[in-house]
PDB file of C-alpha atoms in Angstrom:
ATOM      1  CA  UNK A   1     168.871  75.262-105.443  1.00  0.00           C
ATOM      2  CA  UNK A   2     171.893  77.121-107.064  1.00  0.00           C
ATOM      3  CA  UNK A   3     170.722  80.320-106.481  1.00  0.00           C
ATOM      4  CA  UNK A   4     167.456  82.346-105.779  1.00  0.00           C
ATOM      5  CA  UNK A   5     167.129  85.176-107.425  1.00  0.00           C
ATOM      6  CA  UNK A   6     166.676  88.289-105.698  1.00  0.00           C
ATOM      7  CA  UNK A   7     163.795  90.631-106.168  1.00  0.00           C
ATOM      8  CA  UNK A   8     162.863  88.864-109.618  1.00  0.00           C
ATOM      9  CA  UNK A   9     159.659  90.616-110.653  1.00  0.00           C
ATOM     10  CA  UNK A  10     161.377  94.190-109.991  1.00  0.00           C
ATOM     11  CA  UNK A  11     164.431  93.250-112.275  1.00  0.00           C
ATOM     12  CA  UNK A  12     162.094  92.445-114.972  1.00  0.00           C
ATOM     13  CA  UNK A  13     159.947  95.460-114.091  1.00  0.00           C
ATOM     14  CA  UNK A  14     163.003  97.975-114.200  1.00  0.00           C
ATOM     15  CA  UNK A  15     164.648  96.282-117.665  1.00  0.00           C
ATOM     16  CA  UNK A  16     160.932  97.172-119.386  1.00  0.00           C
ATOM     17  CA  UNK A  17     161.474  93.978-121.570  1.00  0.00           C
ATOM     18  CA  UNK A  18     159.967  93.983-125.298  1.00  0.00           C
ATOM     19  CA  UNK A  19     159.339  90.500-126.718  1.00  0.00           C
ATOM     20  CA  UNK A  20     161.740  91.662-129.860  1.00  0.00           C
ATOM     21  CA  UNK A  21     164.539  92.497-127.330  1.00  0.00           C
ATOM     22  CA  UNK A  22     168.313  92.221-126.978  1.00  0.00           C
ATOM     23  CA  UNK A  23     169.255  91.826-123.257  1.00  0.00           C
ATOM     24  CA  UNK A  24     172.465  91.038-120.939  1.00  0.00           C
ATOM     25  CA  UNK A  25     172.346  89.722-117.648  1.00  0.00           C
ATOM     26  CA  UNK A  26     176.092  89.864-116.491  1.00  0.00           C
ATOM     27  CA  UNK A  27     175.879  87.581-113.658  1.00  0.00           C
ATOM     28  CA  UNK A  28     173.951  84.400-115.201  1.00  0.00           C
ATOM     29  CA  UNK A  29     175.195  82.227-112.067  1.00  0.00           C
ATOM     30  CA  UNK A  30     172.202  79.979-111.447  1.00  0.00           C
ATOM     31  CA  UNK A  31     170.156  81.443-114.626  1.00  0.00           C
ATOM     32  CA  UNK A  32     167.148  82.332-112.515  1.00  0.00           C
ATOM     33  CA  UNK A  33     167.506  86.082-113.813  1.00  0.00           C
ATOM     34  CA  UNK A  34     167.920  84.542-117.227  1.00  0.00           C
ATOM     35  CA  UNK A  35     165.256  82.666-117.221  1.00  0.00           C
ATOM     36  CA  UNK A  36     162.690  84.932-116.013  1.00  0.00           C
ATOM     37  CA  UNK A  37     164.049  87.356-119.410  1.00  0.00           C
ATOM     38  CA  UNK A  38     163.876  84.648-121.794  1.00  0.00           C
ATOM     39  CA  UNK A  39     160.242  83.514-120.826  1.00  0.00           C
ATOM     40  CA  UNK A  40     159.468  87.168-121.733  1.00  0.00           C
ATOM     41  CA  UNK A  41     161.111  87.566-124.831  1.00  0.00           C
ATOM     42  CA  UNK A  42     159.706  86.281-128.349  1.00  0.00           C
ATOM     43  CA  UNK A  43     161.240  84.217-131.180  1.00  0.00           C
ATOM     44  CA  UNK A  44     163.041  87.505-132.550  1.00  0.00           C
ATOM     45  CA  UNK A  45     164.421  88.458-128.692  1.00  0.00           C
ATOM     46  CA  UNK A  46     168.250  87.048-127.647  1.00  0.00           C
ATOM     47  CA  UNK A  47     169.737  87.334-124.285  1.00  0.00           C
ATOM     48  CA  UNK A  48     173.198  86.958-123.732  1.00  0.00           C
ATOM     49  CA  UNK A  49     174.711  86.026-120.449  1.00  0.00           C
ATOM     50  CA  UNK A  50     178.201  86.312-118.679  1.00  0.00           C
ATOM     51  CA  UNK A  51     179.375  84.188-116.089  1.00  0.00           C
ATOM     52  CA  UNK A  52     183.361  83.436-115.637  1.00  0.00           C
ATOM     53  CA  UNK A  53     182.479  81.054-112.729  1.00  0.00           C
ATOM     54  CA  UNK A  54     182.748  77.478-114.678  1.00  0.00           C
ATOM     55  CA  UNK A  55     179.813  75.975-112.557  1.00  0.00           C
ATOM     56  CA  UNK A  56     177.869  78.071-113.985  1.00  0.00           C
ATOM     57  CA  UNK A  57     178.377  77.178-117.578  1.00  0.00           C
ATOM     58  CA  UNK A  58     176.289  73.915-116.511  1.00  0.00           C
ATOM     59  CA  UNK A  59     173.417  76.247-116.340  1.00  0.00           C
ATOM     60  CA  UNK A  60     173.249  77.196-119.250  1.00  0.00           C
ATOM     61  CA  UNK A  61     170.241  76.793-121.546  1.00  0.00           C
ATOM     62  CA  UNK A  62     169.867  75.394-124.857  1.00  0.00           C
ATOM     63  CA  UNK A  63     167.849  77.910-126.556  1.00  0.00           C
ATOM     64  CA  UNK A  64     168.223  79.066-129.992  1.00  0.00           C
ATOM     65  CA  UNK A  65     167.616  82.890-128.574  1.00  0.00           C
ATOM     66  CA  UNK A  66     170.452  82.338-125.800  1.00  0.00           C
ATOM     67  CA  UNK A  67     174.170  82.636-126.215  1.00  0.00           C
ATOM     68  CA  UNK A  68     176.368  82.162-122.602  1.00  0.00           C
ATOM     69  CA  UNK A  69     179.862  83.634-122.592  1.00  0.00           C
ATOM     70  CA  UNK A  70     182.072  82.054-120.018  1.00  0.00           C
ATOM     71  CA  UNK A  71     184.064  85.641-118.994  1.00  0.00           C
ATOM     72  CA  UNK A  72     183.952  88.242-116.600  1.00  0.00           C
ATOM     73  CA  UNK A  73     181.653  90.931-117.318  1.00  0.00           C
ATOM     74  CA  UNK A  74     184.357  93.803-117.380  1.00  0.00           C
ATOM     75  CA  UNK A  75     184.918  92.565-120.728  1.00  0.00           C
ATOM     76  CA  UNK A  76     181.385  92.313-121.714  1.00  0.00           C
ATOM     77  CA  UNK A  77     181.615  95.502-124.587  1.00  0.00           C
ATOM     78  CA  UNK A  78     184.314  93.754-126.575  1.00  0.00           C
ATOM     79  CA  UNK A  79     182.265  90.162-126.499  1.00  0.00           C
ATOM     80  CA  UNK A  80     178.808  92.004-127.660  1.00  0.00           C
ATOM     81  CA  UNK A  81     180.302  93.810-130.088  1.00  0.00           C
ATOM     82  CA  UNK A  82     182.071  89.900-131.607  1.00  0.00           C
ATOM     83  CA  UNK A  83     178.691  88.153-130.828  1.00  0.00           C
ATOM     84  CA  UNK A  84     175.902  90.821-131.601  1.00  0.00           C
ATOM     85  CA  UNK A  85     176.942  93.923-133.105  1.00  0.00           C
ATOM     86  CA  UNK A  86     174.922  96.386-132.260  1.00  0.00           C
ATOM     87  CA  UNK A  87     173.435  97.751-128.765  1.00  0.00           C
ATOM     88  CA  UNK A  88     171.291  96.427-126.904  1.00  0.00           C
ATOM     89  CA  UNK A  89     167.741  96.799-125.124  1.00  0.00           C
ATOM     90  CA  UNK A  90     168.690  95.779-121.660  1.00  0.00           C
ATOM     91  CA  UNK A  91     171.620  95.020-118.831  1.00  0.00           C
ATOM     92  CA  UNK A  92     170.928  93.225-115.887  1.00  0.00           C
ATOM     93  CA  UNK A  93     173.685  93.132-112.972  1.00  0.00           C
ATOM     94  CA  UNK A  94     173.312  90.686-110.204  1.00  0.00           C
ATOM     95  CA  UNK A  95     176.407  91.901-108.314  1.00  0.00           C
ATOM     96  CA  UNK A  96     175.884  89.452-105.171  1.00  0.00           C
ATOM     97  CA  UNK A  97     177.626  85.791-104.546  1.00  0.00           C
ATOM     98  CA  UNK A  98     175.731  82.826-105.607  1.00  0.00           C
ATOM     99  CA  UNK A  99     174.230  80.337-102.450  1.00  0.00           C
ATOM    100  CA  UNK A 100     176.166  77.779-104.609  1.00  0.00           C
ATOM    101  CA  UNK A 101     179.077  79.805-103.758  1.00  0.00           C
ATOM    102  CA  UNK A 102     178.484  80.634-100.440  1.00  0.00           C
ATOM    103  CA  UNK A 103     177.635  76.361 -99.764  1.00  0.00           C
ATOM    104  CA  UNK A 104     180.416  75.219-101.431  1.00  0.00           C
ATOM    105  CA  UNK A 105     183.055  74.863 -98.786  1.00  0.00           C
ATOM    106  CA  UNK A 106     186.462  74.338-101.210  1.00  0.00           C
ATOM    107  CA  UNK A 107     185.744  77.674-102.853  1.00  0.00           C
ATOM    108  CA  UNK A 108     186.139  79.085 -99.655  1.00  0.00           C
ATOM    109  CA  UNK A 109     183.614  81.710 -99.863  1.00  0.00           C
ATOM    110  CA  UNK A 110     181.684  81.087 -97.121  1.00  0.00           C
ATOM    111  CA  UNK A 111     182.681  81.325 -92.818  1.00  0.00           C
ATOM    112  CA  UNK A 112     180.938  78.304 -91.862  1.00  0.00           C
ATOM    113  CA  UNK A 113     182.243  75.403 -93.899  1.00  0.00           C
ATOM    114  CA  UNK A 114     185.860  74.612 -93.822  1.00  0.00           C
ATOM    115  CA  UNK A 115     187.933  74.496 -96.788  1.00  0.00           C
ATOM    116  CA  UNK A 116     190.647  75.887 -98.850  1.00  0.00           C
ATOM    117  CA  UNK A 117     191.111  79.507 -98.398  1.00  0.00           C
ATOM    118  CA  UNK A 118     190.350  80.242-102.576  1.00  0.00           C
ATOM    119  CA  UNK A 119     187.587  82.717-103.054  1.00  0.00           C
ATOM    120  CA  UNK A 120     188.354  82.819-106.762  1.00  0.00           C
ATOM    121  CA  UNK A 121     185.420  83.128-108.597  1.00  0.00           C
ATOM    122  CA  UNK A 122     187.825  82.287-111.473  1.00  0.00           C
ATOM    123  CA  UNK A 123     190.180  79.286-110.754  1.00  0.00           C
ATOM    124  CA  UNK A 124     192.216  80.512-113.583  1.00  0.00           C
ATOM    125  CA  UNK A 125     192.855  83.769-111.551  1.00  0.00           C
ATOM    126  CA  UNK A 126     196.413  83.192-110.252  1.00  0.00           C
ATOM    127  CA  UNK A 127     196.161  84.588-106.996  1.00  0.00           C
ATOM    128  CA  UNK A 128     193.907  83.293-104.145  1.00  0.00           C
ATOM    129  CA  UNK A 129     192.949  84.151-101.075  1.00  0.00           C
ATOM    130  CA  UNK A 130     195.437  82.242 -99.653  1.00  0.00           C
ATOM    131  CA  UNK A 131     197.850  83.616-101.741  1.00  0.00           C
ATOM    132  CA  UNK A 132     197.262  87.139-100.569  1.00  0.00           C
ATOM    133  CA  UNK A 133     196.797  86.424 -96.790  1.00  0.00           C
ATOM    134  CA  UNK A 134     200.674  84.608 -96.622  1.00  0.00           C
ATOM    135  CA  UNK A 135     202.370  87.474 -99.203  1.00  0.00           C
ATOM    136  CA  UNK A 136     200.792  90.686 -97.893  1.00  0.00           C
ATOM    137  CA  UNK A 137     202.731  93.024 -96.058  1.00  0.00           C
ATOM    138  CA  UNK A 138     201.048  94.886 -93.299  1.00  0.00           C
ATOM    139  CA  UNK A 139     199.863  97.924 -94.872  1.00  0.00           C
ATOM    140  CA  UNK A 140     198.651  96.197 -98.018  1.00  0.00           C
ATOM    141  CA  UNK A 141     196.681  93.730 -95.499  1.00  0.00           C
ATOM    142  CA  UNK A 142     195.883  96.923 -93.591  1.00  0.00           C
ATOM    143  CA  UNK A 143     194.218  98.250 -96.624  1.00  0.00           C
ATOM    144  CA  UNK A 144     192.246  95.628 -97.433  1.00  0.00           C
ATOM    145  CA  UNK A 145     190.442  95.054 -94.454  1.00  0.00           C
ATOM    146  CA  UNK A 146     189.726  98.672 -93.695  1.00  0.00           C
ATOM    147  CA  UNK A 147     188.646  99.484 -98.052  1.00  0.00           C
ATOM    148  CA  UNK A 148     186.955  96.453 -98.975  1.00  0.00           C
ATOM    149  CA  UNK A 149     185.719  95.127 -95.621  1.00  0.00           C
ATOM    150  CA  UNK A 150     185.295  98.874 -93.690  1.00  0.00           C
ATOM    151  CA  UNK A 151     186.834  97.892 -90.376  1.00  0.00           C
ATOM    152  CA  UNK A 152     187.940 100.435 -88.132  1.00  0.00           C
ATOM    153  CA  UNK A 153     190.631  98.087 -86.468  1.00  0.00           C
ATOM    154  CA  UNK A 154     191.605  96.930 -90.275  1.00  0.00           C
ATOM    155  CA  UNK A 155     195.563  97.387 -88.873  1.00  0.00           C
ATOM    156  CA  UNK A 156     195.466  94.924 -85.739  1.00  0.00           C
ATOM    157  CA  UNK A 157     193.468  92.144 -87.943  1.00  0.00           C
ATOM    158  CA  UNK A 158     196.242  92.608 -90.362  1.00  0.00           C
ATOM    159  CA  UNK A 159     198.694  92.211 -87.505  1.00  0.00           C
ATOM    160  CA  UNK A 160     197.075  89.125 -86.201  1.00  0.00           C
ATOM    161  CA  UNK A 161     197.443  87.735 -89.750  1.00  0.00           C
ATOM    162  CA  UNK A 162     201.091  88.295 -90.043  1.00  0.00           C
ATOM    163  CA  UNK A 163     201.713  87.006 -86.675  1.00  0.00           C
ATOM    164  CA  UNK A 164     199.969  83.933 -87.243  1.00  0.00           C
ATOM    165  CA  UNK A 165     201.325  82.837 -90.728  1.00  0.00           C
ATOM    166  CA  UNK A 166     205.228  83.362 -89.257  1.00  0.00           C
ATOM    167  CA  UNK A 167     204.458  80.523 -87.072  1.00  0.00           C
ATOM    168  CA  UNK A 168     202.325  78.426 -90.155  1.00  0.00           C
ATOM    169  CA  UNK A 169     201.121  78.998 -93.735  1.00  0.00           C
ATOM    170  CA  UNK A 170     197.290  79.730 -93.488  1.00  0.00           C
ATOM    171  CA  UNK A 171     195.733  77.769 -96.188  1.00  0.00           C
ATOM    172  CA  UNK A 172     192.151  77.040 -94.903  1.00  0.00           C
ATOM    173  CA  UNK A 173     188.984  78.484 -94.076  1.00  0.00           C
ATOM    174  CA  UNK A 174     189.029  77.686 -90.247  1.00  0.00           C
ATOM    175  CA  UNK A 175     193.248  78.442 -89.938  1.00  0.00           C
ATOM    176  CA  UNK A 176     192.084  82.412 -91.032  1.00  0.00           C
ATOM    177  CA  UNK A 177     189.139  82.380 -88.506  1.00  0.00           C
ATOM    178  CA  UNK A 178     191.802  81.111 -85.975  1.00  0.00           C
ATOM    179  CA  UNK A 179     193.881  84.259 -86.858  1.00  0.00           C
ATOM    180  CA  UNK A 180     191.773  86.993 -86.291  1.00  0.00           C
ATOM    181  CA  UNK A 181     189.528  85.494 -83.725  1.00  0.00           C
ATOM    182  CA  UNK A 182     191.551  87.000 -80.431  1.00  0.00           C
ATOM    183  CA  UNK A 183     190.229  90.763 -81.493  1.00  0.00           C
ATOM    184  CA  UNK A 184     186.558  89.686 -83.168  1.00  0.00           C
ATOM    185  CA  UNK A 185     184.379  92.041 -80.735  1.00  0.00           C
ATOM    186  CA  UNK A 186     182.020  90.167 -78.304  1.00  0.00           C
ATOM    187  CA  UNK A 187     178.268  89.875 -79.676  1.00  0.00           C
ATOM    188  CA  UNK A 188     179.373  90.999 -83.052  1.00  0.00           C
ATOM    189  CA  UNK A 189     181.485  87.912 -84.140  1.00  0.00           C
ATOM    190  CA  UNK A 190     179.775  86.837 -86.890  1.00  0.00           C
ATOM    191  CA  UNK A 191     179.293  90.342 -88.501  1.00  0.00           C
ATOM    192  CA  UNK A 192     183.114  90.698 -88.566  1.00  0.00           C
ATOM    193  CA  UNK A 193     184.025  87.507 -89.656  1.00  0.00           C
ATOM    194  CA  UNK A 194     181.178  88.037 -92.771  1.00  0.00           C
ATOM    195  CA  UNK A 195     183.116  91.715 -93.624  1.00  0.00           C
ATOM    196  CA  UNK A 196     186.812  90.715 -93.195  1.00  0.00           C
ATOM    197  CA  UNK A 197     186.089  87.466 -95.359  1.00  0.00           C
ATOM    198  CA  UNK A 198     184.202  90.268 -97.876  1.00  0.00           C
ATOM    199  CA  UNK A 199     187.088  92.127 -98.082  1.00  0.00           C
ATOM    200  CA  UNK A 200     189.427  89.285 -98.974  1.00  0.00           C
ATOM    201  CA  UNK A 201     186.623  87.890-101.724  1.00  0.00           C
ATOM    202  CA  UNK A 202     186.853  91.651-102.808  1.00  0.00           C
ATOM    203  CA  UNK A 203     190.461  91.926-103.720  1.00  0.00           C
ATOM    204  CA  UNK A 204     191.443  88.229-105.130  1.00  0.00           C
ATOM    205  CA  UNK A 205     188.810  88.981-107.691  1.00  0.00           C
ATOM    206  CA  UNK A 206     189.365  92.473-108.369  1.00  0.00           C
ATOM    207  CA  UNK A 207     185.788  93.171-107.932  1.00  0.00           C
ATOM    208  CA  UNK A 208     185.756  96.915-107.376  1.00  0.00           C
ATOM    209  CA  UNK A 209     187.841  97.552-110.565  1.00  0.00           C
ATOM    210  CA  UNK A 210     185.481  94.802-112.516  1.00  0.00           C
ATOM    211  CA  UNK A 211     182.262  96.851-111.427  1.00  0.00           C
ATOM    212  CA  UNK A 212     183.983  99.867-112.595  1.00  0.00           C
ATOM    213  CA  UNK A 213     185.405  98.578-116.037  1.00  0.00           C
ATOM    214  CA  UNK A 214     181.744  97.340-116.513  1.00  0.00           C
ATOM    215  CA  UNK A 215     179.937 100.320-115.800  1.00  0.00           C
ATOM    216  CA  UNK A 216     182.079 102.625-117.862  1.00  0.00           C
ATOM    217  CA  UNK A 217     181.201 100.650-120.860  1.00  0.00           C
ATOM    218  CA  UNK A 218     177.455 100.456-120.471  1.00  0.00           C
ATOM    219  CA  UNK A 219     176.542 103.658-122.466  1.00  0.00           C
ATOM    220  CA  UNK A 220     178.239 102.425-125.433  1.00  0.00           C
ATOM    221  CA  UNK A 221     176.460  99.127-124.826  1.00  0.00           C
ATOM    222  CA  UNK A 222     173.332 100.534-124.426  1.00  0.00           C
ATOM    223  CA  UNK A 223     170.647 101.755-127.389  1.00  0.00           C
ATOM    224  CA  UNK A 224     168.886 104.847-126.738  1.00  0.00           C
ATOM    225  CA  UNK A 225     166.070 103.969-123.911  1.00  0.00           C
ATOM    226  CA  UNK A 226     168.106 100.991-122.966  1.00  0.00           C
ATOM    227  CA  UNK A 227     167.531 100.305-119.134  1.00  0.00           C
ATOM    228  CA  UNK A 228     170.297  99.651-116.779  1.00  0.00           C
ATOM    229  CA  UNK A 229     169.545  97.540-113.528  1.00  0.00           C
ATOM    230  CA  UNK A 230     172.296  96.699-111.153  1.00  0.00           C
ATOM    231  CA  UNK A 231     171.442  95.188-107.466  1.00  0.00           C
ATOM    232  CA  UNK A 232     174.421  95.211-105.142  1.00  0.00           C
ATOM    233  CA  UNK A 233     174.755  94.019-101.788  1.00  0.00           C
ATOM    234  CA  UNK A 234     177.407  96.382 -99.550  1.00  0.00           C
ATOM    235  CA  UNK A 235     178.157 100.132 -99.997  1.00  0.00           C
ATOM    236  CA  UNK A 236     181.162 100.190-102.133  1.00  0.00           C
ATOM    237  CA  UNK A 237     178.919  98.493-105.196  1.00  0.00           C
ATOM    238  CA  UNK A 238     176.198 101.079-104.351  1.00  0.00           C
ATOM    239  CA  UNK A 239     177.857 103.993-104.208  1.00  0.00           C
ATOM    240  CA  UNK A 240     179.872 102.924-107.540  1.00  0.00           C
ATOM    241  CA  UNK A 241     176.354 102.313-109.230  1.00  0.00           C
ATOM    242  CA  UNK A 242     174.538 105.501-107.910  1.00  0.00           C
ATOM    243  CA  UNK A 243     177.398 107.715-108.855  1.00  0.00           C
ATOM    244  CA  UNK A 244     177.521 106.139-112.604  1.00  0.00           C
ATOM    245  CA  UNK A 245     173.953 105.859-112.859  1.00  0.00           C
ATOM    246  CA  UNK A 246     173.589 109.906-111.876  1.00  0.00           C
ATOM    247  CA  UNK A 247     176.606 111.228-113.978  1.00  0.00           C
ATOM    248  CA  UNK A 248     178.573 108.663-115.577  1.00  0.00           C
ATOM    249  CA  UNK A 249     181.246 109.013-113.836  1.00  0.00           C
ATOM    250  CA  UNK A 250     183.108 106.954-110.609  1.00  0.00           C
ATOM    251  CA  UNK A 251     182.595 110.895-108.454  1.00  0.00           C
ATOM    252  CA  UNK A 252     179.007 111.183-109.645  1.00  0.00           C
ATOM    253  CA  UNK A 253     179.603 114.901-110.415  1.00  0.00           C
ATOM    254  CA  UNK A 254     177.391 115.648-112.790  1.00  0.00           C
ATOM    255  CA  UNK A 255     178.735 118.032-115.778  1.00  0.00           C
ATOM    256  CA  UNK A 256     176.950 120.697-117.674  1.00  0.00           C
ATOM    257  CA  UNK A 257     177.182 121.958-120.820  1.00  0.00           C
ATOM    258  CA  UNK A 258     177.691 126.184-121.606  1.00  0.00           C
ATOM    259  CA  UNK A 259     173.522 126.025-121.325  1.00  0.00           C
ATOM    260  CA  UNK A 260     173.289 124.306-118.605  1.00  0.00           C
ATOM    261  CA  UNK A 261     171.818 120.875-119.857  1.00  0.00           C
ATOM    262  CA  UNK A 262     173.194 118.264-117.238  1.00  0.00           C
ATOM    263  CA  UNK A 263     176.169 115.747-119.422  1.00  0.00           C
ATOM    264  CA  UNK A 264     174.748 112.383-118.426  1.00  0.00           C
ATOM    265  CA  UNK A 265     174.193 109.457-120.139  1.00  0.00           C
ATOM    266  CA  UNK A 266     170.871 108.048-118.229  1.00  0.00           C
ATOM    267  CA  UNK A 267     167.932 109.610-116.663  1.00  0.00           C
ATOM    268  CA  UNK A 268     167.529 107.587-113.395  1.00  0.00           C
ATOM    269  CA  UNK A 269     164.714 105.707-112.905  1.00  0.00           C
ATOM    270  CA  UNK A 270     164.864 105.148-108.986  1.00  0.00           C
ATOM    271  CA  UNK A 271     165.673 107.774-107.462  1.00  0.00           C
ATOM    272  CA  UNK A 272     166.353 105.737-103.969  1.00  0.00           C
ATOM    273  CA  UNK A 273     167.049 102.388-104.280  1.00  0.00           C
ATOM    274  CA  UNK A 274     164.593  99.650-104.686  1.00  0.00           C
ATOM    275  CA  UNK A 275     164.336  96.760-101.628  1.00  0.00           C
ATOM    276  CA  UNK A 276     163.134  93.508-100.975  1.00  0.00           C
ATOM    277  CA  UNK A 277     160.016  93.275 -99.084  1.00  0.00           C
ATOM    278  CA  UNK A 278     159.449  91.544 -95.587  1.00  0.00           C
ATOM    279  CA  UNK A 279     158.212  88.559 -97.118  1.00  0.00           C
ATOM    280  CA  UNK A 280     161.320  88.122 -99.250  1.00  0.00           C
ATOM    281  CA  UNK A 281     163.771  88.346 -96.913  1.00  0.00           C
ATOM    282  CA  UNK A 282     161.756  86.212 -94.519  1.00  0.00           C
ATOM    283  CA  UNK A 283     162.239  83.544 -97.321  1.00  0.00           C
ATOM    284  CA  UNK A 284     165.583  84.436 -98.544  1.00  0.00           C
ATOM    285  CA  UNK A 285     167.906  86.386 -95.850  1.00  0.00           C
ATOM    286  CA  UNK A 286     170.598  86.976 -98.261  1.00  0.00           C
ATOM    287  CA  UNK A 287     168.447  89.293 -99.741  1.00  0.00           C
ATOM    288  CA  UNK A 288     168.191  91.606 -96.519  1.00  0.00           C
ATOM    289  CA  UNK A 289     171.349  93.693 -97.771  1.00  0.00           C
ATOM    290  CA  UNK A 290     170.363  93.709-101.658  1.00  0.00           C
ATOM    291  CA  UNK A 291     169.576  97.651-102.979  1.00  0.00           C
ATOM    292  CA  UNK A 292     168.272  97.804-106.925  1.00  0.00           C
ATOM    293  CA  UNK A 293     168.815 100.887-108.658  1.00  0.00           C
ATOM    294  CA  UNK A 294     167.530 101.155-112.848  1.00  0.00           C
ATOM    295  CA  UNK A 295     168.448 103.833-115.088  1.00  0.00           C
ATOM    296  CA  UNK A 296     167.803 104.303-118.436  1.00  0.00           C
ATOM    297  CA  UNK A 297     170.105 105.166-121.366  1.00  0.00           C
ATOM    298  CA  UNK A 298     169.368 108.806-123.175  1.00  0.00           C
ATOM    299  CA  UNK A 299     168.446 109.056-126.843  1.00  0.00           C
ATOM    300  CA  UNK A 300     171.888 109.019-128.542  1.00  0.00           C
TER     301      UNK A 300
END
């Protein structure tokens, strides 16, 4: 299995599909979003997916009412404006890594397998993880770690790094581990491991700044009583998406005008974020950390 898709029935729930529909999803990965949004739409319906990951582009289905665009999604207003031209009905947002990415050790996504240290989700991307581990300096390891991954001790990881490529490039999975093992605090090893590998994933694809680019350029993407759905898995993506989703903007301050009427493109649909039920994450446990939040786009 590629990938399961994560709370499946709410996605399609929050996006309100009509059979005559345009829709994105922005993740396609293993197309089991896709899918589930193309058995609901009719002849006259089109979905359009985004995936930059080139095993995903095997995926893809050959439908007359599909159209898969092999790119990140931060460009995804430029592409629908080339391939549709005009807004659309729907955008769906799967912001979490595939299980094909996680369980394929050479992309180095994952801390059990060994493999090259890569974690691009893009192999054209010129800088991998390894790249960034071995060129760092200190604070800009430092930063990393304690931004993207939220560890209190970000500086002596980042110091165990250094110390450890002067002596040998780091180029796999299982030379990092070796790095920052000495300081990985009893019981918790695992849980550390998981966020300092996050936080490298995080910066060699830009992932933060991606999220933002996209959700900047969902109002214009979006026709009046469009719906916005966007599940992300740690609390830099949720924080991102509840702050756009409440006032269009990265702060989530929400503006008003001279009368008062709040200056925001959505109404918000969920006002706390959707989660998977027992039974889900009994079946699936990467879905434990997954938080859904819809909005939908005000009359323009």
């Amino acid at each position: 299995m590629y990938h399961v898709p994560v709370m499946l029935n709410e996605c399609m729930e929050g996006l309100n599909i009509r059979p005559d529909g345009v829709y994105i999803d922005v993740t396609f990965g293993g197309g089991g979003h896709s899918r589930a949004i193309l058995d609901r739409l009719g002849p006259d319906g089109h979905l359009y997916a985004f995936d930059q990951d080139a095993d995903a582009a095997a995926n893809a289905f050959d439908d007359p009412r599909f159209t898969f665009i092999p790119h990140n999604f931060r460009f995804m207003k430029n592409f629908i404006q080339l391939y549709c031209g005009k807004r659309v009905d729907g955008i769906l947002a799967d912001l979490g890594v595939s299980s094909h990415q996680f369980d394929t050790p050479e992309k180095g996504f994952s801390t059990r397998f060994d493999g090259a240290l890569d974690m691009r989700m893009n192999k054209n991307d010129a800088t991998s993880a390894a790249d960034m581990v071995n060129t760092y300096d200190e604070a800009s390891l430092t930063r990393v770690l304690s931004e993207y991954g939220e560890l209190k001790n970000a500086r002596v990881f980042a110091r165990d790094i250094i110390s450890e490529r002067e002596n040998k490039q780091i180029t796999t999975t299982f030379e990092f581990k070796s790095a920052v093992a000495a300081h990985l605090p009893k019981g918790t090893e695992n849980k550390t491991l998981a966020q300092i590998f996050q936080a490298l994933r995080i910066e060699v694809n830009k992932e933060i700044e991606s999220l933002e680019a996209f959700l900047q350029q969902c109002p214009d993407v979006l026709s009046g009583g469009g719906r916005l759905v966007v599940m992300s898995y740690h609390s830099l993506e949720d924080r991102l998406v509840k702050n756009y989703m409440k006032s269009g903007k990265a702060d989530g301050i929400v503006e008003q005008d001279f009368f008062g009427n709040k200056l925001t493109p959505y109404t918000m649909i969920t006002h706390k974020p959707i989660v998977p039920d027992e039974e889900e994450t009994a079946v699936n446990s990467r879905a434990r950390s997954a938080k859904l939040r819809v909005a939908e786009r005000r009359p323009i």
